[in-house]
Coordinates of C-alpha atoms in Angstrom, one line a residue:
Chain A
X1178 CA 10.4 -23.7 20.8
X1179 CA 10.3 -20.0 21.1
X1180 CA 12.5 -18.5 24.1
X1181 CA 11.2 -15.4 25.5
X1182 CA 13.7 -12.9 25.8
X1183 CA 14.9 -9.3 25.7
X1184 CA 14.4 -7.9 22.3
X1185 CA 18.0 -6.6 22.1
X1186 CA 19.1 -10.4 23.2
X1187 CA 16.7 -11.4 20.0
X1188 CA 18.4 -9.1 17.7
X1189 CA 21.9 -9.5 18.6
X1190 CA 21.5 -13.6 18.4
X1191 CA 19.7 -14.1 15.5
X1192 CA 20.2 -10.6 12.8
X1193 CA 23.5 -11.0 11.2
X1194 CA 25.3 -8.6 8.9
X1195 CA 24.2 -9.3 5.2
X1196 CA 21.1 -11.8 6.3
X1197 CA 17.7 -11.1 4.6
X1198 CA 14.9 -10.1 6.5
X1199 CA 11.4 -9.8 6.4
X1200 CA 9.8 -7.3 8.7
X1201 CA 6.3 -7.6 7.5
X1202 CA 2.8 -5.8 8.7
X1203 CA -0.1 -4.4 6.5
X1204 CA 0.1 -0.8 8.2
X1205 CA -0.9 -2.8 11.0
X1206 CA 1.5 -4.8 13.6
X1207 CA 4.4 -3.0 12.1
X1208 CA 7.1 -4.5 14.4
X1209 CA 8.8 -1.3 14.5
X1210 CA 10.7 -1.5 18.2
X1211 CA 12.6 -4.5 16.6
X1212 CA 13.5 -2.0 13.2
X1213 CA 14.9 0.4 15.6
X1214 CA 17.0 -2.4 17.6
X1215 CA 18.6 -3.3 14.4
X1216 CA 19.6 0.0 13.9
X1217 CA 20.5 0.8 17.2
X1218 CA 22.9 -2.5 16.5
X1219 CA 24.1 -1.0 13.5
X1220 CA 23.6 -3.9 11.5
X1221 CA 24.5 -3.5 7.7
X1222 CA 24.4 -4.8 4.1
X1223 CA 20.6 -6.3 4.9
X1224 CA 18.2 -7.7 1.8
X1225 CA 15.2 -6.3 3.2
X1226 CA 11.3 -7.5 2.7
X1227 CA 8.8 -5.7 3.4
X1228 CA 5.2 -5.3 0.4
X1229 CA 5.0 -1.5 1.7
X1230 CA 8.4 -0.4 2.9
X1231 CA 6.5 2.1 5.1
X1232 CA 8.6 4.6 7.7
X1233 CA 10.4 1.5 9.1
X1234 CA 11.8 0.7 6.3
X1235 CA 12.7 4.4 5.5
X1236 CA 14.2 4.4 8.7
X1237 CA 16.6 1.6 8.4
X1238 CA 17.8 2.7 4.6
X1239 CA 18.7 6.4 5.7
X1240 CA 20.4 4.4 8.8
X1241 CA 22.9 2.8 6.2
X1242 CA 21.7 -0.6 7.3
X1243 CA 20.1 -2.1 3.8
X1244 CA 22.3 -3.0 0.9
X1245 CA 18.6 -3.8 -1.2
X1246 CA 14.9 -4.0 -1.3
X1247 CA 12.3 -5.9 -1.9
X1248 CA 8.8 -4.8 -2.4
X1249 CA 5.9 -3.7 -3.6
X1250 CA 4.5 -0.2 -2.6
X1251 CA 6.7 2.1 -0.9
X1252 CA 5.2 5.2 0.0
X1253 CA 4.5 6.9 3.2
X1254 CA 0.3 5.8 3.7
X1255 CA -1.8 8.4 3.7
X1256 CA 1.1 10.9 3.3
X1257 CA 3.3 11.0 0.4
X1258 CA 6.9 9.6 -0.2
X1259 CA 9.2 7.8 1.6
X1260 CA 11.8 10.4 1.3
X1261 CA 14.7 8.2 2.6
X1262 CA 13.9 5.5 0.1
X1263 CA 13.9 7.9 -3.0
X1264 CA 17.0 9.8 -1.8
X1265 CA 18.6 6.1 -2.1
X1266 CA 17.2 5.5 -5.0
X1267 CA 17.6 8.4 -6.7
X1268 CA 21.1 9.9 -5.6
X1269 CA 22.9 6.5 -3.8
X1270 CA 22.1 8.4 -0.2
X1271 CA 23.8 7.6 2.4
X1272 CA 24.0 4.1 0.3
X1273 CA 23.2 2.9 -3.1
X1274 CA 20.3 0.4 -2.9
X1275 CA 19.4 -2.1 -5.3
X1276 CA 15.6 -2.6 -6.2
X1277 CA 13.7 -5.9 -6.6
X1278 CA 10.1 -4.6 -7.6
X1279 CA 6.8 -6.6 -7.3
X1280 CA 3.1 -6.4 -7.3
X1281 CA 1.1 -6.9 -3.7
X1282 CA -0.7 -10.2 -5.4
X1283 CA 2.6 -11.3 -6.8
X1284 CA 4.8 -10.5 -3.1
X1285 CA 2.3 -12.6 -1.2
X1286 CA 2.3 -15.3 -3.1
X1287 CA 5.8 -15.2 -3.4
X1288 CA 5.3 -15.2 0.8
X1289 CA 2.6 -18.1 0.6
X1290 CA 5.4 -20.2 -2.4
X1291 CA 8.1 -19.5 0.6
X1292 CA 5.8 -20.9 3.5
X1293 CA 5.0 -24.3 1.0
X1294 CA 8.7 -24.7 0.8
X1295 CA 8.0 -24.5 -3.0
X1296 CA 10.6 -22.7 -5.1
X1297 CA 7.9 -20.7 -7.3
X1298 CA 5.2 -18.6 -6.9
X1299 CA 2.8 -19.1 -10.0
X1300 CA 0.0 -15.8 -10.6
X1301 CA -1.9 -14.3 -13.4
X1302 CA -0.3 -11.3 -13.6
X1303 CA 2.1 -8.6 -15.7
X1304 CA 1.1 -9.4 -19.2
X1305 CA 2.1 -6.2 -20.6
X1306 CA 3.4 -4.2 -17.9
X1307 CA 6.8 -3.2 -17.6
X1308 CA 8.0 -4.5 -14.8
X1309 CA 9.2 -7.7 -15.8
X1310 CA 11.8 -5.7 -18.2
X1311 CA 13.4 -4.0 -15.0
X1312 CA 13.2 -7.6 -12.4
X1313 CA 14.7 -10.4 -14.0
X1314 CA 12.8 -12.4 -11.1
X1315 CA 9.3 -12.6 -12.7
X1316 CA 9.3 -14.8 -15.5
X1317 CA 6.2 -16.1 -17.7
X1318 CA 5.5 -19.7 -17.7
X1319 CA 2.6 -21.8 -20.0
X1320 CA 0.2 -23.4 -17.8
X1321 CA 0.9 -27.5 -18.4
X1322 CA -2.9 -28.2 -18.8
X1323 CA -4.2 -25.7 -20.8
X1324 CA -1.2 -23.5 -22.3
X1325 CA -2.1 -20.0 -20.6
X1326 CA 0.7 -17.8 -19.8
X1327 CA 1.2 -17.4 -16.2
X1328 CA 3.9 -14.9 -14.3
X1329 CA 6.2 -17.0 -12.3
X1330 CA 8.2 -15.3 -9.4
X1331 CA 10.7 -17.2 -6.7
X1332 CA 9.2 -18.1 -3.0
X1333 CA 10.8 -15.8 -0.4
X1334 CA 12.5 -17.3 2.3
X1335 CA 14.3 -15.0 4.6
X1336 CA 17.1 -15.5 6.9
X1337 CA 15.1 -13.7 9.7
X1338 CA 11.2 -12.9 9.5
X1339 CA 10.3 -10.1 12.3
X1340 CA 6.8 -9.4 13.4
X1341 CA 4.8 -7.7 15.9
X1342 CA 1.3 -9.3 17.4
X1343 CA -0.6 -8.6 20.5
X1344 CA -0.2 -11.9 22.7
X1345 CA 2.3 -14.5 23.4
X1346 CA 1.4 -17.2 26.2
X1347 CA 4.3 -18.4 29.0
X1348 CA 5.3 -21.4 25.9
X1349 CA 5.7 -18.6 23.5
X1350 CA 2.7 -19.8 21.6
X1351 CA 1.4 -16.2 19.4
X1352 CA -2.3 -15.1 18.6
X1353 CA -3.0 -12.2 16.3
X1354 CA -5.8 -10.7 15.0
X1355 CA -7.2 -7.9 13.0
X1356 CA -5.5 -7.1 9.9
X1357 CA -2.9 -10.0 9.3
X1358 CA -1.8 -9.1 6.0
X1359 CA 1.2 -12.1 5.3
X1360 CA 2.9 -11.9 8.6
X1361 CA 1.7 -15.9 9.1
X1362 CA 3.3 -16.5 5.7
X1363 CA 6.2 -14.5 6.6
X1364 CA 7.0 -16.7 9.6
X1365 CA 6.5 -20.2 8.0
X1366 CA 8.8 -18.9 5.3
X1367 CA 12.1 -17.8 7.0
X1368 CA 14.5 -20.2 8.9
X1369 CA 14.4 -18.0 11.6
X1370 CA 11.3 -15.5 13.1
X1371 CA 11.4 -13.0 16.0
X1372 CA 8.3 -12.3 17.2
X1373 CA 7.5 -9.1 19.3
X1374 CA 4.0 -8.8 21.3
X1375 CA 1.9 -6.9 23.3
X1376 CA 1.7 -9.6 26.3
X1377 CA 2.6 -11.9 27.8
X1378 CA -0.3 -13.7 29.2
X1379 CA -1.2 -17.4 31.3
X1380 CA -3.4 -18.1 28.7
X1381 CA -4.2 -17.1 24.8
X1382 CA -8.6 -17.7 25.4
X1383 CA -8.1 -18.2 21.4
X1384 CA -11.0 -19.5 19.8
X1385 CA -10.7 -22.2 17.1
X1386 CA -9.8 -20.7 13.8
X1387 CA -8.0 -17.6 15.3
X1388 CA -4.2 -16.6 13.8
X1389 CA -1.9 -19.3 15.9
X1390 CA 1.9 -18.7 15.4
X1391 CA 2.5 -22.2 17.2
X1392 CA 5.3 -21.9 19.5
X1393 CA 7.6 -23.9 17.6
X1394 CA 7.7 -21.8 14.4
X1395 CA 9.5 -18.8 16.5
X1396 CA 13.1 -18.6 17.2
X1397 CA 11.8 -15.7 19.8
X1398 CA 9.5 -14.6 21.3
X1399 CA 9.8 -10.4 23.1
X1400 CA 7.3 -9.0 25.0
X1401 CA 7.3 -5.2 23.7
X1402 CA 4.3 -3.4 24.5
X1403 CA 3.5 -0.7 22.3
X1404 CA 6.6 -2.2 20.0
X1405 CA 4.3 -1.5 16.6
X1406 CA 3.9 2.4 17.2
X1407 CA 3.6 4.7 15.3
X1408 CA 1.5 1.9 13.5
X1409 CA -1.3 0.5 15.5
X1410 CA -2.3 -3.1 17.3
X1411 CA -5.9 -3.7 17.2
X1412 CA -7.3 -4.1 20.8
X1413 CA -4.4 -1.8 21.9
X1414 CA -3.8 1.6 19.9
X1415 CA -4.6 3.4 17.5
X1416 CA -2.1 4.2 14.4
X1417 CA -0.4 7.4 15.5
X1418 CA -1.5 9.2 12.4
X1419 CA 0.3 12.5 13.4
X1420 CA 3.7 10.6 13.7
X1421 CA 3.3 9.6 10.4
X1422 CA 2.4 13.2 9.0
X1423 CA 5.6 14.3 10.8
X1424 CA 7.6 11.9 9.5
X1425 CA 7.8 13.6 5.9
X1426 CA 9.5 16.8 7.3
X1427 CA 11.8 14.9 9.4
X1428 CA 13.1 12.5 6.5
X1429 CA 13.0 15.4 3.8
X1430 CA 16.7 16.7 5.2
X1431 CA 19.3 14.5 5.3
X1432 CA 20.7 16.0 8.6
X1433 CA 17.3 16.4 10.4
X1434 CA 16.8 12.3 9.9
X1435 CA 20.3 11.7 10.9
X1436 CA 20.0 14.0 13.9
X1437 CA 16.4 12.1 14.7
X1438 CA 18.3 8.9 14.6
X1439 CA 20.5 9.9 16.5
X1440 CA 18.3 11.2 19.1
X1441 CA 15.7 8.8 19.5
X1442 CA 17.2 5.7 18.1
X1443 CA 20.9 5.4 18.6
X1444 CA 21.1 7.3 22.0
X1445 CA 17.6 5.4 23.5
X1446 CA 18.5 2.3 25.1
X1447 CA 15.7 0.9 24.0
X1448 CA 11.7 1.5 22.9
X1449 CA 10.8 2.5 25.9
X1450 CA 13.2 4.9 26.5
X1451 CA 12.6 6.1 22.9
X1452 CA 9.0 6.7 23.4
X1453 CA 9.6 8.7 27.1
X1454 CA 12.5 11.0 25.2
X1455 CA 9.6 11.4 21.8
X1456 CA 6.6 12.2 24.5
X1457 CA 9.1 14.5 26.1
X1458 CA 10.2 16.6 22.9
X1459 CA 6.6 16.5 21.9
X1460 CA 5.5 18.0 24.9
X1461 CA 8.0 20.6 24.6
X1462 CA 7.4 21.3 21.1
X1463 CA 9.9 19.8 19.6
X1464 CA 10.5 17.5 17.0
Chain B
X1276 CA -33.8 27.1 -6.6
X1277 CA -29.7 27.9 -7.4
X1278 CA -27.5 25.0 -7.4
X1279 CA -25.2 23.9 -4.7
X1280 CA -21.2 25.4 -5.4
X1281 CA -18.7 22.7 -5.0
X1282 CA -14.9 22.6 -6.0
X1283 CA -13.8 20.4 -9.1
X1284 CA -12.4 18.0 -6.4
X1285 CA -16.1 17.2 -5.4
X1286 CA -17.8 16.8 -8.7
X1287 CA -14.6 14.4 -9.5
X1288 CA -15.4 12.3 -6.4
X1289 CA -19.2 12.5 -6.9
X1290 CA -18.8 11.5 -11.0
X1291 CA -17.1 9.0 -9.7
X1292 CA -19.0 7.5 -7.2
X1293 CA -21.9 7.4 -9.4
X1294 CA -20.1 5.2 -11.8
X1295 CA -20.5 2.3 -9.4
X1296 CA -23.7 0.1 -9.3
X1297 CA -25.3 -0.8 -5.9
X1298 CA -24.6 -4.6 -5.3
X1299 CA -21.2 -3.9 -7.1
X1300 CA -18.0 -6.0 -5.8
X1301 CA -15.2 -3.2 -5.6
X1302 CA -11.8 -4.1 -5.0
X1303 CA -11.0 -0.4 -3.6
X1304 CA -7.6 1.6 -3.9
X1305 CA -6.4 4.3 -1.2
X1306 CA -7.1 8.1 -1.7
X1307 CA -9.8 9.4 -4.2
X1308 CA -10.9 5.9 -5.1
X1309 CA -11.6 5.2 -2.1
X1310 CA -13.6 8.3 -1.1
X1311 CA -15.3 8.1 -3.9
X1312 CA -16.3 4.1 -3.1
X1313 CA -17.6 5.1 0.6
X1314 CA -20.0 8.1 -1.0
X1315 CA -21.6 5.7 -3.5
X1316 CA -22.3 3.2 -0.5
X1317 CA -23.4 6.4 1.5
X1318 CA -25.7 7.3 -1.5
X1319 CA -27.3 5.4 -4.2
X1320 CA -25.2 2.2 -3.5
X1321 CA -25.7 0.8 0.4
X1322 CA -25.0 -2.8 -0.5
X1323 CA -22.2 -2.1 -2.7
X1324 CA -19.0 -4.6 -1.3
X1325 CA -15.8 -2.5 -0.5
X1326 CA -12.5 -5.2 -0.6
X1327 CA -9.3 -3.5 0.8
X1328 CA -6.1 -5.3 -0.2
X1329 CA -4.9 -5.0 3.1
X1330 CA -7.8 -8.0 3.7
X1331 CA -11.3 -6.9 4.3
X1332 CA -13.9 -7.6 2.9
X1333 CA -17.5 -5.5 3.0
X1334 CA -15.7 -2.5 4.9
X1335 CA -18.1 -0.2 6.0
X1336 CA -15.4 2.6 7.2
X1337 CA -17.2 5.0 9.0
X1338 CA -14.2 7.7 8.2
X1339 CA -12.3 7.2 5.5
X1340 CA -9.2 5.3 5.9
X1341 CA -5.7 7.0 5.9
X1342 CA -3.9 4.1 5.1
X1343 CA -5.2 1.1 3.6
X1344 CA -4.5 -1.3 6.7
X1345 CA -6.9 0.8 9.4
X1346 CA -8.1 -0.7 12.0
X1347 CA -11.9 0.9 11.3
X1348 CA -11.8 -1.1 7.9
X1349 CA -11.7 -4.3 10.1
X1350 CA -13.8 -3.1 12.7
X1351 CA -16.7 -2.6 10.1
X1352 CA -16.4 -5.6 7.2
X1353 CA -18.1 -9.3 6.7
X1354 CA -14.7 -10.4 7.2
X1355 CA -11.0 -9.9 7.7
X1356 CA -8.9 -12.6 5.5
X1357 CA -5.0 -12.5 4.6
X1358 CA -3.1 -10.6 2.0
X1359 CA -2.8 -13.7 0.1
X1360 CA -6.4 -14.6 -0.2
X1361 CA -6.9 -11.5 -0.7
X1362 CA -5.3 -11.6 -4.3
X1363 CA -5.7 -15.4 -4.9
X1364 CA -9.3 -16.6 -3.8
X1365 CA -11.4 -13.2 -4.3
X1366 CA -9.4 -11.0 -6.7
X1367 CA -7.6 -14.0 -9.3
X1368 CA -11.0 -15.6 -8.4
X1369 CA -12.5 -13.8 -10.5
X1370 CA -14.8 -12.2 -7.2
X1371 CA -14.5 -8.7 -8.4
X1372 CA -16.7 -6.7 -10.8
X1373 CA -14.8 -3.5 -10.6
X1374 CA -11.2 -2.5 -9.7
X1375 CA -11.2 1.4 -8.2
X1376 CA -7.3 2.8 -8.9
X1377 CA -5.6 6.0 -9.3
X1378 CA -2.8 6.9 -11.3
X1379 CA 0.2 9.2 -11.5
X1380 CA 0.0 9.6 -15.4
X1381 CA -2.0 7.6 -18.1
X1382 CA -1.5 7.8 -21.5
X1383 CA -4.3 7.5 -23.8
X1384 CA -5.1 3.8 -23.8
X1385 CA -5.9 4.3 -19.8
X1386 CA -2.1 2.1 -19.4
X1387 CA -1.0 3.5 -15.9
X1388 CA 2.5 4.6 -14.5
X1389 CA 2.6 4.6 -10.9
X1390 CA 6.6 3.3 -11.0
X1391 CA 8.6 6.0 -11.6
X1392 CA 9.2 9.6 -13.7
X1393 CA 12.2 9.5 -16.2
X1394 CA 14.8 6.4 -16.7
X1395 CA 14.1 3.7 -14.0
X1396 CA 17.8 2.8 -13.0
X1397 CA 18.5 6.8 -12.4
X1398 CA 14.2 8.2 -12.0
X1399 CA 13.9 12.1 -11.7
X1400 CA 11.3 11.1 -9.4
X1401 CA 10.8 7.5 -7.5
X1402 CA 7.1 7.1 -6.8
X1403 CA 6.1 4.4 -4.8
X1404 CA 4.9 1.9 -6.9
X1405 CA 3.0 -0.8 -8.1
X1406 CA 0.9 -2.0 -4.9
X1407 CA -1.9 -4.0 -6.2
X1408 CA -2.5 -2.3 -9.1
X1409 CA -1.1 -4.9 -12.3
X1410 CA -3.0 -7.8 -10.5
X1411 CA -6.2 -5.6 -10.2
X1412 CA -6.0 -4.2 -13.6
X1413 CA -5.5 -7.0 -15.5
X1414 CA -8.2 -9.4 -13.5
X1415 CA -11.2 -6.9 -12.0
X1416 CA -14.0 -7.5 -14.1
X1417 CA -13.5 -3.6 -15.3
X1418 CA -11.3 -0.6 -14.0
X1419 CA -12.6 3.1 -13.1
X1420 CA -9.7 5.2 -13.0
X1421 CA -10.0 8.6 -10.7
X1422 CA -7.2 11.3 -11.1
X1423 CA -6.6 14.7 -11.8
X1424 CA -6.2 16.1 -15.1
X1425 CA -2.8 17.4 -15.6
X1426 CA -0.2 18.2 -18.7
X1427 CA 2.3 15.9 -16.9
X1428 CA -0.2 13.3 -15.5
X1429 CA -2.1 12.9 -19.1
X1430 CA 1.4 12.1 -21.4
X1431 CA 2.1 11.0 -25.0
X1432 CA 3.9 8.1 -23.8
X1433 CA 4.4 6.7 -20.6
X1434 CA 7.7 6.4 -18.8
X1435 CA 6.7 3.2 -16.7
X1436 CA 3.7 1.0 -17.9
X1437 CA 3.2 -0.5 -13.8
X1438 CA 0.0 -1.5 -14.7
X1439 CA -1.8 -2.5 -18.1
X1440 CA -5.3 -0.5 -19.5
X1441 CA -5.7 -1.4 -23.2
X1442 CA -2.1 -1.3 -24.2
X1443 CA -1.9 -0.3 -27.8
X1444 CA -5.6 -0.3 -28.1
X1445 CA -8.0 -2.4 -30.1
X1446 CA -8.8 -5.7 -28.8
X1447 CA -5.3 -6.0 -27.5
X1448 CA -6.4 -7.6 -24.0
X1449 CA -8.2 -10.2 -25.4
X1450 CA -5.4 -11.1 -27.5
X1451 CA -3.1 -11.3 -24.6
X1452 CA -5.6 -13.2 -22.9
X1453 CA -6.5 -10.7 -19.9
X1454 CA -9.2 -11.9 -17.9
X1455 CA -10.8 -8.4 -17.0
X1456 CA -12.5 -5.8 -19.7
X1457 CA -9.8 -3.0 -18.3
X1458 CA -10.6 0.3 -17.9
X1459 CA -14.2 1.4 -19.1
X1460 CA -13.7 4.9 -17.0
X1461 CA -11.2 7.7 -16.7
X1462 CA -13.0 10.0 -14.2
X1463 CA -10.7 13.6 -13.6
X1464 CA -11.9 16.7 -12.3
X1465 CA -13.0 18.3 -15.4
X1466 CA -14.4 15.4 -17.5
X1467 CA -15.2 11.8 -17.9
X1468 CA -13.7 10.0 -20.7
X1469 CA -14.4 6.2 -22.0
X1470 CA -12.6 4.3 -23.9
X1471 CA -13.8 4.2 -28.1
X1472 CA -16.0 0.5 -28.7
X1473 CA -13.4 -0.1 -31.5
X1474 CA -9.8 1.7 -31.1
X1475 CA -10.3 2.0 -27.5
X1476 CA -8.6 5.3 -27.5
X1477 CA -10.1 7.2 -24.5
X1478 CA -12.5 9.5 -25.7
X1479 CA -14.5 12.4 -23.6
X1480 CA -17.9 11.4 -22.8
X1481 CA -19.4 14.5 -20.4
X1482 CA -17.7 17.6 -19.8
X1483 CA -18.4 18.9 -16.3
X1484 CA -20.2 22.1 -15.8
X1485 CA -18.5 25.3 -16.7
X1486 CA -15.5 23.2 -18.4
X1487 CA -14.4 23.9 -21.9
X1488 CA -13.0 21.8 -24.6
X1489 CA -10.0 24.2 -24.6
X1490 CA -9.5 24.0 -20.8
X1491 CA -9.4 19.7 -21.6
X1492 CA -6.8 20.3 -24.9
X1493 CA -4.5 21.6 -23.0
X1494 CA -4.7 19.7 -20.2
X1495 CA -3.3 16.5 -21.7
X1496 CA -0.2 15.8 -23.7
X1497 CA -2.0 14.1 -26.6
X1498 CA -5.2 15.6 -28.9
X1499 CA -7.5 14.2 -26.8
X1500 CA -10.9 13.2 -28.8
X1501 CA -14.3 14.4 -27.9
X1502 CA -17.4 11.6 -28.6
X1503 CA -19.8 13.3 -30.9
X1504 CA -22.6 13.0 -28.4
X1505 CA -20.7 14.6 -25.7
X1506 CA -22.9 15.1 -22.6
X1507 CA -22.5 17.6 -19.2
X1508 CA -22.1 15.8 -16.0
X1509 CA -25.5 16.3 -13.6
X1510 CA -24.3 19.0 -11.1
X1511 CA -23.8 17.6 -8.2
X1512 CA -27.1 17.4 -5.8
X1513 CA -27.3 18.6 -2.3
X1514 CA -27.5 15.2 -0.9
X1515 CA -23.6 14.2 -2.9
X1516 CA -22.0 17.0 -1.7
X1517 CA -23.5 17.1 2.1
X1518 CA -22.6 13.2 2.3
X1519 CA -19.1 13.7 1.0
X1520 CA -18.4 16.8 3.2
X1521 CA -19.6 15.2 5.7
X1522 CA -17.8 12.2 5.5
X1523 CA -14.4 14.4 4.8
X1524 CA -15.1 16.3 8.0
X1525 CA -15.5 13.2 10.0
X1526 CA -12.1 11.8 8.6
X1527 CA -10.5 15.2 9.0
X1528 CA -11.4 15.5 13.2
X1529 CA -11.2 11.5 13.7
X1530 CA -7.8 11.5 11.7
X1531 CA -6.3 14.5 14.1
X1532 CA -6.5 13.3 17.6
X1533 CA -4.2 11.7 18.1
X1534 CA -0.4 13.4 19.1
X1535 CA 2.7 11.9 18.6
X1536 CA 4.3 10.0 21.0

């Protein structure tokens, strides 16, 4: 059963140095209070998860928290580069941080391989593309039946899987909606799941085939509200698009994204302190 | 009657959009592909059905989305399904006639790089990536590529092949067994190249208005060929450019209201 508690309680319990963890959210429900707890807890050495990396993601690798990633797409949406991720990638900044590359098709069916408790993921897919040379993890296999050659990659099944969704009732029973991208597969996958939500309500009113993360599936269950900005929950804000835009000059310079960390992150007590100090600078014009 | 100006940005997205049949299934990428996929279905192609990988399916965005999860693409579409299904049940399916992408650089077989520029341990330049792009490639029924045509975009020889066109040309996809045709489309903002019948060596079809041979030469890294029956692209009509400005200018107010914090 899920225990509702403090997202800094969540973190501290179940996020251990070195654990791999799946923060997952298709530009939408991107659990990003529970990113910023990590780093504000200064965890370190994580195998991270994530099919677009996104700014949370550039966030925790210009923190020095991941050791290497996993993914599929990582650019900033609509904007341009993750400028944290390349300066890891392409000068060892602040850390050096070893890639695992996939496709989207091939991540969430590495996902749905994870949630089956199966150890492959079997897709038809990278005949003739390169990455297979660079990721020793996709491998081609011949169909049994009728001899086609198939890409094979290993389920995923994270130490810790973190998402965001809008509702949790009083049991810690979660209901999510909109654009779910794999975050159900993500859950069923890892041994442990931290879920952060909107609310916390008496009762879910979810209608029969709606997203149910039963109760027993998550390790925790933290009521955050607004925990997925500068992304968006459907029903409940918009994606901050402007944040996002921002985000490139901040993360261009290594000592204005390690001052904005520092800022906003490791000197907030927590998400909601970080979002009175942003609305604060933003309404005095600075960033 | 004088025809309407544009920039070489709009006759690329209108080129494009034309290239896709009303009733079409389009498995949609961010950016120009997708711009170009909302004017057809604003123009000559109301019923065509936009898939986002993010999960919808029959997105009718009224502004064009910024990132390829927004919440308007849900708001608007038959229906919202996962990632996974996404790529097993409707793309692997074999659900999709045509798979919309942009590139960073082609070569001349329409093979994409969107991986990286230089060695891939140590890249001059880390882009982000393969997204959905090898699954869409090698199973949409055929690929329409949109980019701009650049020197360092149009190379010789790829650096990273992410995502597979017609790999050393011929009939090499059916001899690997790829369930899509591949590319049939390379749409830029100065011409519109197809691939040959037989070497499958991307050849220019229609120049665009006012564009020389010269000015495509020495925009690509390789001699490009010219078909023998090269055409001009229709300038654009009044209703393709009001639709697409419009549709920019209602993505450009609903995209900046919104202030940080």
């Amino acid at each position: 059963m899920a225990e509702i508690k403090s997202l800094r309680e969540a973190i501290a319990q179940l996020v251990r140095d070195g654990d791999t963890v799946a923060m997952e959210g298709f530009t939408h429900l991107i659990p990003f209070a529970a990113g910023h707890e990590v780093i504000r807890q200064q965890r370190k050495n994580l195998t991270l998860i994530r099919m677009t990396p996104d700014v949370i993601y550039d966030q925790l690798i210009g923190a020095s928290c991941a050791k290497k990633l996993i993914f599929s797409w990582g650019g900033n949406p609509g904007v341009g580069s993750l400028h944290r991720l390349r300066d890891a990638v392409e000068h060892d900044w602040p850390l050096p941080l070893e890639l695992q590359e996939h496709g989207h098709g091939d991540l969430s069916n590495a996902y749905v391989a994870g949630a089956s408790k199966l150890p492959f993921a079997v897709l038809r897919a990278y005949v003739g593309s390169d990455l297979p040379k660079h990721n020793d993890k996709i491998k081609f296999i011949q169909c049994p039946f009728t001899g086609e050659t198939l890409a094979a990659v290993p389920a995923i099944g994270p130490d810790v899987t973190i998402i965001h969704a809008q509702k949790a009732d009083r049991k810690g029973n979660v209901l999510l909606w909109g654009i779910l991208g794999v975050q159900k597969e993500a859950v069923l996958a890892a041994k442990k799941a931290i879920v952060t939500v909107e609310e916390i309500v008496d009762d879910l009113k979810a209608w029969p085939n709606a997203c149910i993360l039963p109760s027993w599936t998550i390790s925790a269950v933290c009521c955050v509200p607004g925990g997925a900005f500068p992304s968006y929950a459907h029903g409940y804000y918009e994606r901050d698009n402007r944040f996002y835009q921002a985000w490139d000059a901040i993360a261009r310079d290594r000592k204005t994204f390690q001052a904005w960390i520092r800022r906003y992150v490791l000197e907030t007590e927590n998400f909601d302190e970080f979002r009175r100090v942003l609305r604060e600078s933003v309404s005095q014009g600075v960033k | 009657m004088t025809a309407p100006k544009y920039t070489t940005n709009e006759i690329m997205t209108i080129a494009a959009a034309r290239l896709l049949k009303n009733g079409a299934v389009c498995f949609v990428g961010i950016g120009l592909p997708s711009t170009a996929a909302n004017l057809a279905r604003l123009t000559h192609a109301p019923d065509i059905v936009l898939i986002y990988e993010s999960g919808p399916i029959g997105a009718k965005p009224a502004v064009l989305p910024l990132s390829i999860g927004d919440g308007n693409l849900a708001e608007t579409a038959d229906t919202v399904v996962s990632t996974p299904e996404i790529f097993r049940y409707w793309l692997q399916g074999g659900r999709v006639d045509v798979g919309f992408l942009g590139a960073a650089q082609i070569d001349r077989f329409a093979n994409i790089n969107t991986t990286v520029i230089g060695d891939y341990k140590k890249p001059g330049t880390r882009l982000p990536g393969a997204g959905g792009a090898p699954e869409i490639a090698s199973c949409a029924g055929e690929v329409v590529l949109v980019l701009k045509q650049t020197a360092r975009a149009f190379v010789s020889k790829l650096d990273f092949v992410t995502s597979v066109g017609h790999l050393d040309g011929g009939d090499a996809r059916r001899r690997l067994g790829l369930p899509g045709r591949g590319p049939v489309a390379v749409v830029t903002d100065l011409c519109v190249m197809e691939p040959d019948a037989v070497t499958r060596e991307l050849t220019v079809t229609k120049l665009h208005p006012g564009i020389s041979k010269q000015q495509i030469v020495e925009t690509a890294e390789w001699r490009i060929r010219f078909s023998p029956s090269l055409e001009e692209t229709a300038v654009p009509t009044s209703l393709e450019l009001e639709t697409l400005r419009d549709l920019e200018q209602r993505t450009k107010l609903a995209h900046g209201t919104h202030t940080a914090g």
